[in-house]
Amino acid sequence: MRRVVVTGLGAVTPVGQGVDEVWGNLVSGVSGIGDITLFDASHLPATIAAEVTGFDPEVTIPRKEARRLDRNAQLFWVATGQALDDAGISYEEDDPAGNRAGVVVGSGIGGIQTFQDEIDVMRERGPGRVSPLAITKIISNMAGGVVSIAYHLYGPNTCTVTACAASANAIGDAAEIIKRGWADVMVAGGTEAGICEFAMAGFSQARALSTRNDDPEGASRPFDRGRDGFVMGEGAAALILEDYEHAAARGATIYAEVTGYGMSADGFHITLPRPGGTGAARAMVMALDSAGLDASDIGYINAHGTSTQANDVTETNAIKAAFGSSAQDLAISSTKSMTGHLLGGAGALEALVCIKAINEGVIPPTINLDDPDPECDLDYVPNTAREATFDHAMSNSFGFGGHNVALIFSRV
């Protein structure tokens, strides 16, 4: 079986644009959450979010192309460019090597801002004024499509839409594509740009969002007794996955190996996790089994850790079920405490965090963990980053619909 390694990283997030800035802010416990500026949210229950500030897509994307894309595709295009540059990979048009390079992108809801805007146009001005680009801007797979066109990636190109597990599935699926021999290089990651009136209203009505509007930086507080919901985030992250032999032959820098991938379904409720976390635990055990690792081998878990009442207790129980006595020795943190919840883009960003943690020997903290929930009684690295040396890290991602994904990254 071919080995799959990570040779490039890119990120455009609420805590920075570019991996170095993102990582530095996460380790320092910097929050990217503030008042919403992308639209007037004053009439909504939740008026805070984690925005990507100062984002200018035209620094990377030609102006004409940028204007034909929803923000979610713009974010992924830029993150992919960073990752390919980091990996030292580029293809010219019709380069045969591009036939062996592809894309898997994950997104929970695609171009939802465009969807909202074009519905308004249709209602107010008639169907004849709807943009001819409306559909291509809305559909979730277009982020991968435009990246394929821009960077001449002619191999497998697909899209995962599994809610908040989408980009974790994208990474796992892309790794499997390489293992099967269908490609040598894959861009894998996710993107989301859901900070718009419709999405914020919908999640608010579902009572999923924090309404700690007077304390934005303290609003996302995973595993804390005072948590009251997640904070909407936006952004994109991209990983370059590569066949090990291919990477070694060109002298690439290798950050980590993708060693484990597990997924399962709760089969319980459209939004709530299965009590006890048995579904999530199965995904973690599957990832451990596929990596050939014991529970005691994992040194760090980047938790799904959304800051909702249901998730944090359930995930705690799932980790205990999957790891047994080793659960008490694990270092776990939720970087959503700083980035907010990137929905379909979250898994890719958190996978990147795991890879950086292995390479840098530092675990970023769970900020705002001031009064731990007694039912969340594991080591969540509260408030301050921690130096640690370990060879294997796991990233958990769970989504509405009962989707559970666990990924394992290992030192090479």
mmCIF file of C-alpha atoms in Angstrom:
data_model
loop_
_atom_site.group_PDB
_atom_site.id
_atom_site.type_symbol
_atom_site.label_atom_id
_atom_site.label_comp_id
_atom_site.label_asym_id
_atom_site.label_seq_id
_atom_site.Cartn_x
_atom_site.Cartn_y
_atom_site.Cartn_z
ATOM 1 C CA MET A 1 0.000 0.000 0.000
ATOM 2 C CA ARG A 2 1.326 3.448 -0.906
ATOM 3 C CA ARG A 3 2.136 5.817 1.954
ATOM 4 C CA VAL A 4 0.614 9.309 1.928
ATOM 5 C CA VAL A 5 2.471 12.312 3.292
ATOM 6 C CA VAL A 6 1.766 16.012 3.713
ATOM 7 C CA THR A 7 4.160 18.305 1.839
ATOM 8 C CA GLY A 8 2.349 21.667 1.757
ATOM 9 C CA LEU A 9 0.086 23.759 3.978
ATOM 10 C CA GLY A 10 -2.079 26.828 3.373
ATOM 11 C CA ALA A 11 -4.638 28.674 5.479
ATOM 12 C CA VAL A 12 -6.844 31.766 5.340
ATOM 13 C CA THR A 13 -8.580 32.086 8.705
ATOM 14 C CA PRO A 14 -10.002 34.430 11.327
ATOM 15 C CA VAL A 15 -6.677 34.289 13.194
ATOM 16 C CA GLY A 16 -4.463 35.042 10.211
ATOM 17 C CA GLN A 17 -3.716 34.556 6.557
ATOM 18 C CA GLY A 18 -0.802 32.230 5.975
ATOM 19 C CA VAL A 19 0.284 29.302 8.116
ATOM 20 C CA ASP A 20 2.953 31.128 10.120
ATOM 21 C CA GLU A 21 0.561 33.862 11.227
ATOM 22 C CA VAL A 22 -2.222 31.395 11.956
ATOM 23 C CA TRP A 23 0.019 29.128 14.010
ATOM 24 C CA GLY A 24 1.619 31.983 15.941
ATOM 25 C CA ASN A 25 -1.744 33.388 16.952
ATOM 26 C CA LEU A 26 -3.161 30.012 17.960
ATOM 27 C CA VAL A 27 -0.185 29.234 20.167
ATOM 28 C CA SER A 28 -0.485 32.703 21.705
ATOM 29 C CA GLY A 29 -4.178 32.206 22.449
ATOM 30 C CA VAL A 30 -5.339 35.024 20.165
ATOM 31 C CA SER A 31 -9.062 35.076 19.419
ATOM 32 C CA GLY A 32 -10.340 35.907 15.947
ATOM 33 C CA ILE A 33 -13.897 36.538 17.143
ATOM 34 C CA GLY A 34 -15.502 39.970 17.103
ATOM 35 C CA ASP A 35 -18.583 41.917 16.088
ATOM 36 C CA ILE A 36 -19.934 41.057 12.643
ATOM 37 C CA THR A 37 -18.880 43.610 10.025
ATOM 38 C CA LEU A 38 -19.837 41.777 6.821
ATOM 39 C CA PHE A 39 -23.465 42.875 7.208
ATOM 40 C CA ASP A 40 -25.724 44.601 9.732
ATOM 41 C CA ALA A 41 -26.473 41.883 12.282
ATOM 42 C CA SER A 42 -27.987 44.136 14.939
ATOM 43 C CA HIS A 43 -31.450 42.549 14.585
ATOM 44 C CA LEU A 44 -30.185 38.985 15.127
ATOM 45 C CA PRO A 45 -29.767 37.118 18.427
ATOM 46 C CA ALA A 46 -26.071 36.494 17.688
ATOM 47 C CA THR A 47 -24.156 39.530 16.463
ATOM 48 C CA ILE A 48 -20.630 38.090 16.709
ATOM 49 C CA ALA A 49 -18.589 35.835 14.434
ATOM 50 C CA ALA A 50 -15.036 34.934 13.462
ATOM 51 C CA GLU A 51 -14.440 36.790 10.200
ATOM 52 C CA VAL A 52 -11.417 36.678 7.907
ATOM 53 C CA THR A 53 -10.441 40.332 8.121
ATOM 54 C CA GLY A 54 -8.506 42.215 5.465
ATOM 55 C CA PHE A 55 -9.042 39.511 2.869
ATOM 56 C CA ASP A 56 -8.309 40.738 -0.660
ATOM 57 C CA PRO A 57 -8.776 37.871 -3.122
ATOM 58 C CA GLU A 58 -7.377 39.910 -5.992
ATOM 59 C CA VAL A 59 -3.881 39.695 -4.516
ATOM 60 C CA THR A 60 -3.930 36.081 -5.738
ATOM 61 C CA ILE A 61 -6.901 35.759 -8.097
ATOM 62 C CA PRO A 62 -7.261 37.760 -11.340
ATOM 63 C CA ARG A 63 -9.915 40.423 -10.813
ATOM 64 C CA LYS A 64 -12.271 39.109 -13.478
ATOM 65 C CA GLU A 65 -12.149 35.621 -12.002
ATOM 66 C CA ALA A 66 -12.506 36.801 -8.426
ATOM 67 C CA ARG A 67 -15.727 38.640 -9.267
ATOM 68 C CA ARG A 68 -17.219 35.459 -10.722
ATOM 69 C CA LEU A 69 -16.764 33.507 -7.482
ATOM 70 C CA ASP A 70 -18.456 33.328 -4.121
ATOM 71 C CA ARG A 71 -16.260 34.140 -1.143
ATOM 72 C CA ASN A 72 -16.002 30.462 -0.182
ATOM 73 C CA ALA A 73 -14.297 29.597 -3.487
ATOM 74 C CA GLN A 74 -12.061 32.673 -3.249
ATOM 75 C CA LEU A 75 -10.859 31.593 0.183
ATOM 76 C CA PHE A 76 -10.018 28.078 -1.020
ATOM 77 C CA TRP A 77 -8.234 29.333 -4.140
ATOM 78 C CA VAL A 78 -5.941 31.478 -1.994
ATOM 79 C CA ALA A 79 -5.299 28.738 0.594
ATOM 80 C CA THR A 80 -4.506 26.266 -2.196
ATOM 81 C CA GLY A 81 -2.040 28.671 -3.769
ATOM 82 C CA GLN A 82 -0.241 28.976 -0.440
ATOM 83 C CA ALA A 83 -0.115 25.202 -0.011
ATOM 84 C CA LEU A 84 1.185 24.510 -3.526
ATOM 85 C CA ASP A 85 3.861 27.188 -3.112
ATOM 86 C CA ASP A 86 4.826 25.653 0.227
ATOM 87 C CA ALA A 87 5.117 22.244 -1.395
ATOM 88 C CA GLY A 88 7.101 23.591 -4.344
ATOM 89 C CA ILE A 89 4.592 22.180 -6.813
ATOM 90 C CA SER A 90 3.388 23.853 -10.003
ATOM 91 C CA TYR A 91 2.129 22.610 -13.333
ATOM 92 C CA GLU A 92 1.927 24.322 -16.688
ATOM 93 C CA GLU A 93 -1.180 23.982 -18.804
ATOM 94 C CA ASP A 94 -1.380 20.522 -20.414
ATOM 95 C CA ASP A 95 1.580 19.315 -18.322
ATOM 96 C CA PRO A 96 1.207 15.502 -18.252
ATOM 97 C CA ALA A 97 2.196 15.531 -14.576
ATOM 98 C CA GLY A 98 -1.012 17.448 -13.886
ATOM 99 C CA ASN A 99 -2.948 14.348 -14.926
ATOM 100 C CA ARG A 100 -1.659 12.728 -11.721
ATOM 101 C CA ALA A 101 -2.716 15.616 -9.455
ATOM 102 C CA GLY A 102 -6.229 16.283 -8.213
ATOM 103 C CA VAL A 103 -8.464 17.970 -5.657
ATOM 104 C CA VAL A 104 -10.911 16.985 -2.948
ATOM 105 C CA VAL A 105 -12.617 19.951 -1.299
ATOM 106 C CA GLY A 106 -15.072 19.884 1.591
ATOM 107 C CA SER A 107 -17.764 22.472 2.235
ATOM 108 C CA GLY A 108 -20.863 22.339 4.365
ATOM 109 C CA ILE A 109 -23.069 24.811 2.506
ATOM 110 C CA GLY A 110 -21.152 26.198 -0.476
ATOM 111 C CA GLY A 111 -21.910 29.707 -1.721
ATOM 112 C CA ILE A 112 -24.657 30.568 0.725
ATOM 113 C CA GLN A 113 -24.041 34.333 0.494
ATOM 114 C CA THR A 114 -24.674 34.166 -3.255
ATOM 115 C CA PHE A 115 -27.774 32.048 -2.646
ATOM 116 C CA GLN A 116 -29.170 34.673 -0.279
ATOM 117 C CA ASP A 117 -28.298 37.565 -2.591
ATOM 118 C CA GLU A 118 -29.763 36.002 -5.717
ATOM 119 C CA ILE A 119 -32.997 35.013 -3.957
ATOM 120 C CA ASP A 120 -33.328 38.681 -2.983
ATOM 121 C CA VAL A 121 -32.752 39.719 -6.594
ATOM 122 C CA MET A 122 -35.377 37.279 -7.861
ATOM 123 C CA ARG A 123 -37.991 38.386 -5.305
ATOM 124 C CA GLU A 124 -37.342 42.105 -5.731
ATOM 125 C CA ARG A 125 -36.494 42.430 -9.441
ATOM 126 C CA GLY A 126 -37.752 39.280 -11.098
ATOM 127 C CA PRO A 127 -36.190 36.039 -12.328
ATOM 128 C CA GLY A 128 -34.811 37.731 -15.437
ATOM 129 C CA ARG A 129 -32.341 39.661 -13.280
ATOM 130 C CA VAL A 130 -30.823 36.637 -11.544
ATOM 131 C CA SER A 131 -27.123 36.382 -12.396
ATOM 132 C CA PRO A 132 -26.175 33.770 -15.022
ATOM 133 C CA LEU A 133 -23.308 32.942 -12.660
ATOM 134 C CA ALA A 134 -25.631 32.305 -9.699
ATOM 135 C CA ILE A 135 -25.579 28.520 -9.884
ATOM 136 C CA THR A 136 -21.845 28.189 -10.453
ATOM 137 C CA LYS A 137 -21.200 30.508 -7.505
ATOM 138 C CA ILE A 138 -23.508 28.554 -5.197
ATOM 139 C CA ILE A 139 -22.586 24.907 -5.778
ATOM 140 C CA SER A 140 -20.173 23.473 -3.212
ATOM 141 C CA ASN A 141 -17.885 21.690 -5.676
ATOM 142 C CA MET A 142 -16.948 24.883 -7.515
ATOM 143 C CA ALA A 143 -14.139 25.681 -5.069
ATOM 144 C CA GLY A 144 -12.396 22.529 -6.236
ATOM 145 C CA GLY A 145 -13.339 23.158 -9.834
ATOM 146 C CA VAL A 146 -11.724 26.586 -10.050
ATOM 147 C CA VAL A 147 -8.612 25.372 -8.218
ATOM 148 C CA SER A 148 -8.290 22.582 -10.781
ATOM 149 C CA ILE A 149 -8.531 25.119 -13.604
ATOM 150 C CA ALA A 150 -6.212 27.677 -12.022
ATOM 151 C CA TYR A 151 -3.443 25.263 -11.069
ATOM 152 C CA HIS A 152 -3.787 22.723 -13.918
ATOM 153 C CA LEU A 153 -4.794 19.780 -11.754
ATOM 154 C CA TYR A 154 -6.326 17.233 -14.122
ATOM 155 C CA GLY A 155 -6.596 14.167 -11.901
ATOM 156 C CA PRO A 156 -9.486 13.139 -9.613
ATOM 157 C CA ASN A 157 -11.617 16.121 -8.605
ATOM 158 C CA THR A 158 -14.485 15.704 -6.181
ATOM 159 C CA CYS A 159 -16.285 17.320 -3.260
ATOM 160 C CA THR A 160 -17.425 16.138 0.160
ATOM 161 C CA VAL A 161 -20.518 17.724 1.707
ATOM 162 C CA THR A 162 -20.853 16.165 5.151
ATOM 163 C CA ALA A 163 -21.620 19.281 7.173
ATOM 164 C CA CYS A 164 -18.920 20.049 9.742
ATOM 165 C CA ALA A 165 -17.038 16.846 8.912
ATOM 166 C CA ALA A 166 -16.694 17.768 5.227
ATOM 167 C CA SER A 167 -13.046 18.755 4.985
ATOM 168 C CA ALA A 168 -11.921 15.955 7.298
ATOM 169 C CA ASN A 169 -13.627 13.573 4.863
ATOM 170 C CA ALA A 170 -11.899 15.435 2.026
ATOM 171 C CA ILE A 171 -8.466 14.739 3.513
ATOM 172 C CA GLY A 172 -9.242 11.102 4.239
ATOM 173 C CA ASP A 173 -10.743 10.518 0.802
ATOM 174 C CA ALA A 174 -7.843 12.258 -0.947
ATOM 175 C CA ALA A 175 -5.391 10.050 0.926
ATOM 176 C CA GLU A 176 -7.315 6.970 -0.205
ATOM 177 C CA ILE A 177 -7.178 8.159 -3.816
ATOM 178 C CA ILE A 178 -3.388 8.287 -3.616
ATOM 179 C CA LYS A 179 -3.239 4.894 -1.906
ATOM 180 C CA ARG A 180 -5.254 3.384 -4.754
ATOM 181 C CA GLY A 181 -2.732 4.736 -7.255
ATOM 182 C CA TRP A 182 -5.171 7.094 -8.968
ATOM 183 C CA ALA A 183 -3.019 10.161 -8.282
ATOM 184 C CA ASP A 184 0.413 11.105 -6.958
ATOM 185 C CA VAL A 185 -0.543 14.528 -5.579
ATOM 186 C CA MET A 186 -3.836 15.771 -4.166
ATOM 187 C CA VAL A 187 -4.983 19.131 -2.865
ATOM 188 C CA ALA A 188 -7.208 18.310 0.096
ATOM 189 C CA GLY A 189 -9.021 20.720 2.365
ATOM 190 C CA GLY A 190 -12.119 22.742 2.931
ATOM 191 C CA THR A 191 -13.736 26.127 2.883
ATOM 192 C CA GLU A 192 -16.732 27.985 4.235
ATOM 193 C CA ALA A 193 -18.027 31.542 4.061
ATOM 194 C CA GLY A 194 -21.306 31.363 5.944
ATOM 195 C CA ILE A 195 -21.335 34.647 7.818
ATOM 196 C CA CYS A 196 -24.446 36.041 6.151
ATOM 197 C CA GLU A 197 -27.892 36.997 7.383
ATOM 198 C CA PHE A 198 -29.627 33.795 6.280
ATOM 199 C CA ALA A 199 -27.103 31.383 7.786
ATOM 200 C CA MET A 200 -26.815 33.334 11.027
ATOM 201 C CA ALA A 201 -30.595 33.471 11.324
ATOM 202 C CA GLY A 202 -30.945 29.759 10.643
ATOM 203 C CA PHE A 203 -28.339 28.680 13.177
ATOM 204 C CA SER A 204 -29.769 31.149 15.684
ATOM 205 C CA GLN A 205 -33.238 29.662 15.279
ATOM 206 C CA ALA A 206 -31.709 26.246 15.866
ATOM 207 C CA ARG A 207 -30.313 27.679 19.117
ATOM 208 C CA ALA A 208 -26.829 26.592 18.116
ATOM 209 C CA LEU A 209 -25.014 29.941 18.381
ATOM 210 C CA SER A 210 -23.525 31.728 21.351
ATOM 211 C CA THR A 211 -25.278 34.982 22.214
ATOM 212 C CA ARG A 212 -22.469 36.269 24.424
ATOM 213 C CA ASN A 213 -22.468 39.372 22.251
ATOM 214 C CA ASP A 214 -20.926 41.636 24.871
ATOM 215 C CA ASP A 215 -17.831 39.431 25.126
ATOM 216 C CA PRO A 216 -16.937 38.210 21.620
ATOM 217 C CA GLU A 217 -13.467 36.942 22.464
ATOM 218 C CA GLY A 218 -14.864 34.995 25.397
ATOM 219 C CA ALA A 219 -17.889 33.593 23.581
ATOM 220 C CA SER A 220 -16.425 30.323 22.291
ATOM 221 C CA ARG A 221 -15.608 28.351 25.431
ATOM 222 C CA PRO A 222 -15.425 24.622 24.735
ATOM 223 C CA PHE A 223 -15.743 22.305 27.724
ATOM 224 C CA ASP A 224 -16.498 25.243 30.022
ATOM 225 C CA ARG A 225 -19.542 25.176 32.289
ATOM 226 C CA GLY A 226 -20.657 28.562 30.919
ATOM 227 C CA ARG A 227 -20.673 27.646 27.211
ATOM 228 C CA ASP A 228 -23.831 28.618 25.356
ATOM 229 C CA GLY A 229 -23.223 27.661 21.732
ATOM 230 C CA PHE A 230 -20.693 27.863 18.926
ATOM 231 C CA VAL A 231 -19.469 30.992 17.163
ATOM 232 C CA MET A 232 -19.785 31.084 13.389
ATOM 233 C CA GLY A 233 -16.454 31.265 11.594
ATOM 234 C CA GLU A 234 -15.245 31.375 8.022
ATOM 235 C CA GLY A 235 -12.069 30.476 6.216
ATOM 236 C CA ALA A 236 -10.223 27.825 4.272
ATOM 237 C CA ALA A 237 -7.309 25.456 4.716
ATOM 238 C CA ALA A 238 -5.530 23.274 2.173
ATOM 239 C CA LEU A 239 -3.079 20.405 2.546
ATOM 240 C CA ILE A 240 -0.934 18.968 -0.225
ATOM 241 C CA LEU A 241 -1.014 15.192 0.063
ATOM 242 C CA GLU A 242 1.560 13.228 -1.879
ATOM 243 C CA ASP A 243 2.701 9.678 -2.430
ATOM 244 C CA TYR A 244 5.747 9.190 -0.207
ATOM 245 C CA GLU A 245 7.985 7.889 -2.988
ATOM 246 C CA HIS A 246 6.957 10.757 -5.264
ATOM 247 C CA ALA A 247 7.724 13.298 -2.532
ATOM 248 C CA ALA A 248 11.056 11.698 -1.639
ATOM 249 C CA ALA A 249 12.140 11.564 -5.274
ATOM 250 C CA ARG A 250 11.773 15.320 -5.660
ATOM 251 C CA GLY A 251 13.326 16.113 -2.270
ATOM 252 C CA ALA A 252 10.153 17.585 -0.799
ATOM 253 C CA THR A 253 9.829 18.713 2.788
ATOM 254 C CA ILE A 254 7.565 16.205 4.525
ATOM 255 C CA TYR A 255 5.537 17.516 7.456
ATOM 256 C CA ALA A 256 3.723 14.346 8.452
ATOM 257 C CA GLU A 257 2.170 11.129 7.208
ATOM 258 C CA VAL A 258 -1.579 10.514 6.991
ATOM 259 C CA THR A 259 -1.730 7.217 8.847
ATOM 260 C CA GLY A 260 -5.309 6.900 10.092
ATOM 261 C CA TYR A 261 -8.808 7.582 8.787
ATOM 262 C CA GLY A 262 -12.047 6.486 10.378
ATOM 263 C CA MET A 263 -15.666 7.435 9.823
ATOM 264 C CA SER A 264 -19.026 6.374 11.156
ATOM 265 C CA ALA A 265 -22.652 7.437 11.445
ATOM 266 C CA ASP A 266 -24.541 8.140 14.633
ATOM 267 C CA GLY A 267 -27.844 7.174 13.005
ATOM 268 C CA PHE A 268 -29.616 8.992 15.815
ATOM 269 C CA HIS A 269 -30.745 12.598 15.177
ATOM 270 C CA ILE A 270 -30.337 15.250 12.494
ATOM 271 C CA THR A 271 -28.428 17.627 14.773
ATOM 272 C CA LEU A 272 -27.771 15.981 18.150
ATOM 273 C CA PRO A 273 -24.941 13.472 18.657
ATOM 274 C CA ARG A 274 -25.759 9.990 19.882
ATOM 275 C CA PRO A 275 -25.665 10.014 23.697
ATOM 276 C CA GLY A 276 -22.557 8.410 25.079
ATOM 277 C CA GLY A 277 -20.600 9.199 21.923
ATOM 278 C CA THR A 278 -20.590 5.619 20.669
ATOM 279 C CA GLY A 279 -20.685 6.660 17.015
ATOM 280 C CA ALA A 280 -17.797 9.103 17.383
ATOM 281 C CA ALA A 281 -15.853 6.523 19.370
ATOM 282 C CA ARG A 282 -16.186 4.029 16.492
ATOM 283 C CA ALA A 283 -14.627 6.547 14.101
ATOM 284 C CA MET A 284 -11.693 7.070 16.460
ATOM 285 C CA VAL A 285 -11.153 3.337 16.909
ATOM 286 C CA MET A 286 -11.325 2.836 13.151
ATOM 287 C CA ALA A 287 -8.668 5.520 12.674
ATOM 288 C CA LEU A 288 -6.428 3.866 15.269
ATOM 289 C CA ASP A 289 -6.896 0.474 13.631
ATOM 290 C CA SER A 290 -6.167 1.783 10.140
ATOM 291 C CA ALA A 291 -2.991 3.435 11.458
ATOM 292 C CA GLY A 292 -1.922 0.277 13.286
ATOM 293 C CA LEU A 293 -1.630 2.244 16.524
ATOM 294 C CA ASP A 294 -2.624 1.675 20.113
ATOM 295 C CA ALA A 295 -4.624 4.272 22.018
ATOM 296 C CA SER A 296 -1.551 5.050 24.123
ATOM 297 C CA ASP A 297 0.393 6.091 20.996
ATOM 298 C CA ILE A 298 -1.671 9.265 20.449
ATOM 299 C CA GLY A 299 -0.109 12.314 22.081
ATOM 300 C CA TYR A 300 -2.649 14.980 21.132
ATOM 301 C CA ILE A 301 -6.240 15.279 19.980
ATOM 302 C CA ASN A 302 -7.590 18.390 18.332
ATOM 303 C CA ALA A 303 -11.170 18.057 19.502
ATOM 304 C CA HIS A 304 -14.257 18.935 17.528
ATOM 305 C CA GLY A 305 -14.980 20.988 20.665
ATOM 306 C CA THR A 306 -17.713 23.273 19.396
ATOM 307 C CA SER A 307 -18.703 24.929 22.704
ATOM 308 C CA THR A 308 -22.227 23.543 22.548
ATOM 309 C CA GLN A 309 -23.812 21.777 25.493
ATOM 310 C CA ALA A 310 -24.393 18.544 23.602
ATOM 311 C CA ASN A 311 -21.128 18.179 21.697
ATOM 312 C CA ASP A 312 -18.600 18.750 24.435
ATOM 313 C CA VAL A 313 -19.976 16.207 26.897
ATOM 314 C CA THR A 314 -20.598 13.667 24.140
ATOM 315 C CA GLU A 315 -17.107 14.069 22.715
ATOM 316 C CA THR A 316 -15.600 13.682 26.177
ATOM 317 C CA ASN A 317 -17.487 10.411 26.603
ATOM 318 C CA ALA A 318 -16.523 9.294 23.096
ATOM 319 C CA ILE A 319 -12.827 9.836 23.799
ATOM 320 C CA LYS A 320 -13.147 7.850 27.030
ATOM 321 C CA ALA A 321 -14.891 5.031 25.174
ATOM 322 C CA ALA A 322 -12.312 4.941 22.377
ATOM 323 C CA PHE A 323 -9.171 5.414 24.467
ATOM 324 C CA GLY A 324 -10.069 3.666 27.700
ATOM 325 C CA SER A 325 -7.546 4.284 30.465
ATOM 326 C CA SER A 326 -5.315 6.210 28.035
ATOM 327 C CA ALA A 327 -7.909 8.995 27.844
ATOM 328 C CA GLN A 328 -6.684 10.477 31.124
ATOM 329 C CA ASP A 329 -3.157 10.836 29.699
ATOM 330 C CA LEU A 330 -4.200 12.628 26.507
ATOM 331 C CA ALA A 331 -3.612 16.304 25.818
ATOM 332 C CA ILE A 332 -6.734 17.634 24.072
ATOM 333 C CA SER A 333 -7.582 21.120 22.888
ATOM 334 C CA SER A 334 -10.218 22.908 20.853
ATOM 335 C CA THR A 335 -8.847 25.648 18.639
ATOM 336 C CA LYS A 336 -12.443 26.621 17.839
ATOM 337 C CA SER A 337 -12.155 28.626 21.053
ATOM 338 C CA MET A 338 -10.079 31.038 18.928
ATOM 339 C CA THR A 339 -11.165 30.475 15.315
ATOM 340 C CA GLY A 340 -14.866 29.937 15.842
ATOM 341 C CA HIS A 341 -16.453 27.103 13.885
ATOM 342 C CA LEU A 342 -15.523 27.055 10.202
ATOM 343 C CA LEU A 343 -18.247 24.468 9.530
ATOM 344 C CA GLY A 344 -17.128 22.525 6.445
ATOM 345 C CA GLY A 345 -13.705 24.156 6.587
ATOM 346 C CA ALA A 346 -13.038 23.258 10.223
ATOM 347 C CA GLY A 347 -11.634 19.772 9.757
ATOM 348 C CA ALA A 348 -8.922 20.889 7.342
ATOM 349 C CA LEU A 349 -7.777 23.745 9.562
ATOM 350 C CA GLU A 350 -7.696 21.479 12.604
ATOM 351 C CA ALA A 351 -5.768 18.814 10.686
ATOM 352 C CA LEU A 352 -3.230 21.509 9.863
ATOM 353 C CA VAL A 353 -3.040 22.359 13.572
ATOM 354 C CA CYS A 354 -2.264 18.716 14.397
ATOM 355 C CA ILE A 355 0.531 18.662 11.819
ATOM 356 C CA LYS A 356 2.045 21.885 13.129
ATOM 357 C CA ALA A 357 1.792 20.641 16.713
ATOM 358 C CA ILE A 358 3.796 17.525 15.831
ATOM 359 C CA ASN A 359 6.447 19.558 14.024
ATOM 360 C CA GLU A 360 6.732 22.405 16.509
ATOM 361 C CA GLY A 361 6.367 20.436 19.738
ATOM 362 C CA VAL A 362 3.664 22.768 21.003
ATOM 363 C CA ILE A 363 -0.013 22.164 21.718
ATOM 364 C CA PRO A 364 -2.238 25.229 21.270
ATOM 365 C CA PRO A 365 -4.639 25.902 24.139
ATOM 366 C CA THR A 366 -8.362 25.845 24.651
ATOM 367 C CA ILE A 367 -8.915 29.458 25.652
ATOM 368 C CA ASN A 368 -11.813 30.637 27.827
ATOM 369 C CA LEU A 369 -11.746 27.383 29.800
ATOM 370 C CA ASP A 370 -12.141 29.082 33.172
ATOM 371 C CA ASP A 371 -14.770 26.918 34.881
ATOM 372 C CA PRO A 372 -14.574 23.365 33.516
ATOM 373 C CA ASP A 373 -17.806 21.443 33.167
ATOM 374 C CA PRO A 374 -17.600 18.553 35.650
ATOM 375 C CA GLU A 375 -18.781 16.214 32.886
ATOM 376 C CA CYS A 376 -15.844 17.343 30.726
ATOM 377 C CA ASP A 377 -13.082 16.040 32.935
ATOM 378 C CA LEU A 378 -10.178 15.350 30.580
ATOM 379 C CA ASP A 379 -7.035 17.433 29.983
ATOM 380 C CA TYR A 380 -8.107 20.192 27.589
ATOM 381 C CA VAL A 381 -4.879 22.277 27.809
ATOM 382 C CA PRO A 382 -6.687 25.283 29.311
ATOM 383 C CA ASN A 383 -5.767 28.830 28.314
ATOM 384 C CA THR A 384 -2.011 28.427 27.807
ATOM 385 C CA ALA A 385 -0.082 26.545 25.115
ATOM 386 C CA ARG A 386 1.984 23.581 26.254
ATOM 387 C CA GLU A 387 5.303 22.226 25.022
ATOM 388 C CA ALA A 388 5.115 18.524 24.254
ATOM 389 C CA THR A 389 6.888 15.954 22.105
ATOM 390 C CA PHE A 390 4.792 13.257 20.443
ATOM 391 C CA ASP A 391 4.680 11.324 17.193
ATOM 392 C CA HIS A 392 0.949 10.915 16.520
ATOM 393 C CA ALA A 393 -2.005 13.310 16.673
ATOM 394 C CA MET A 394 -5.717 12.840 16.009
ATOM 395 C CA SER A 395 -8.227 15.357 14.680
ATOM 396 C CA ASN A 396 -11.942 14.849 15.346
ATOM 397 C CA SER A 397 -14.737 16.266 13.198
ATOM 398 C CA PHE A 398 -18.459 15.650 13.638
ATOM 399 C CA GLY A 399 -21.322 17.006 11.545
ATOM 400 C CA PHE A 400 -25.087 17.453 11.486
ATOM 401 C CA GLY A 401 -26.656 14.294 10.129
ATOM 402 C CA GLY A 402 -24.530 12.176 12.442
ATOM 403 C CA HIS A 403 -21.280 12.242 10.443
ATOM 404 C CA ASN A 404 -18.189 11.305 12.459
ATOM 405 C CA VAL A 405 -14.609 11.488 11.157
ATOM 406 C CA ALA A 406 -11.252 10.953 12.834
ATOM 407 C CA LEU A 407 -7.877 11.509 11.149
ATOM 408 C CA ILE A 408 -4.437 10.574 12.450
ATOM 409 C CA PHE A 409 -1.212 12.297 11.421
ATOM 410 C CA SER A 410 2.196 10.883 12.311
ATOM 411 C CA ARG A 411 5.789 12.051 12.358
ATOM 412 C CA VAL A 412 7.840 10.653 9.463
#
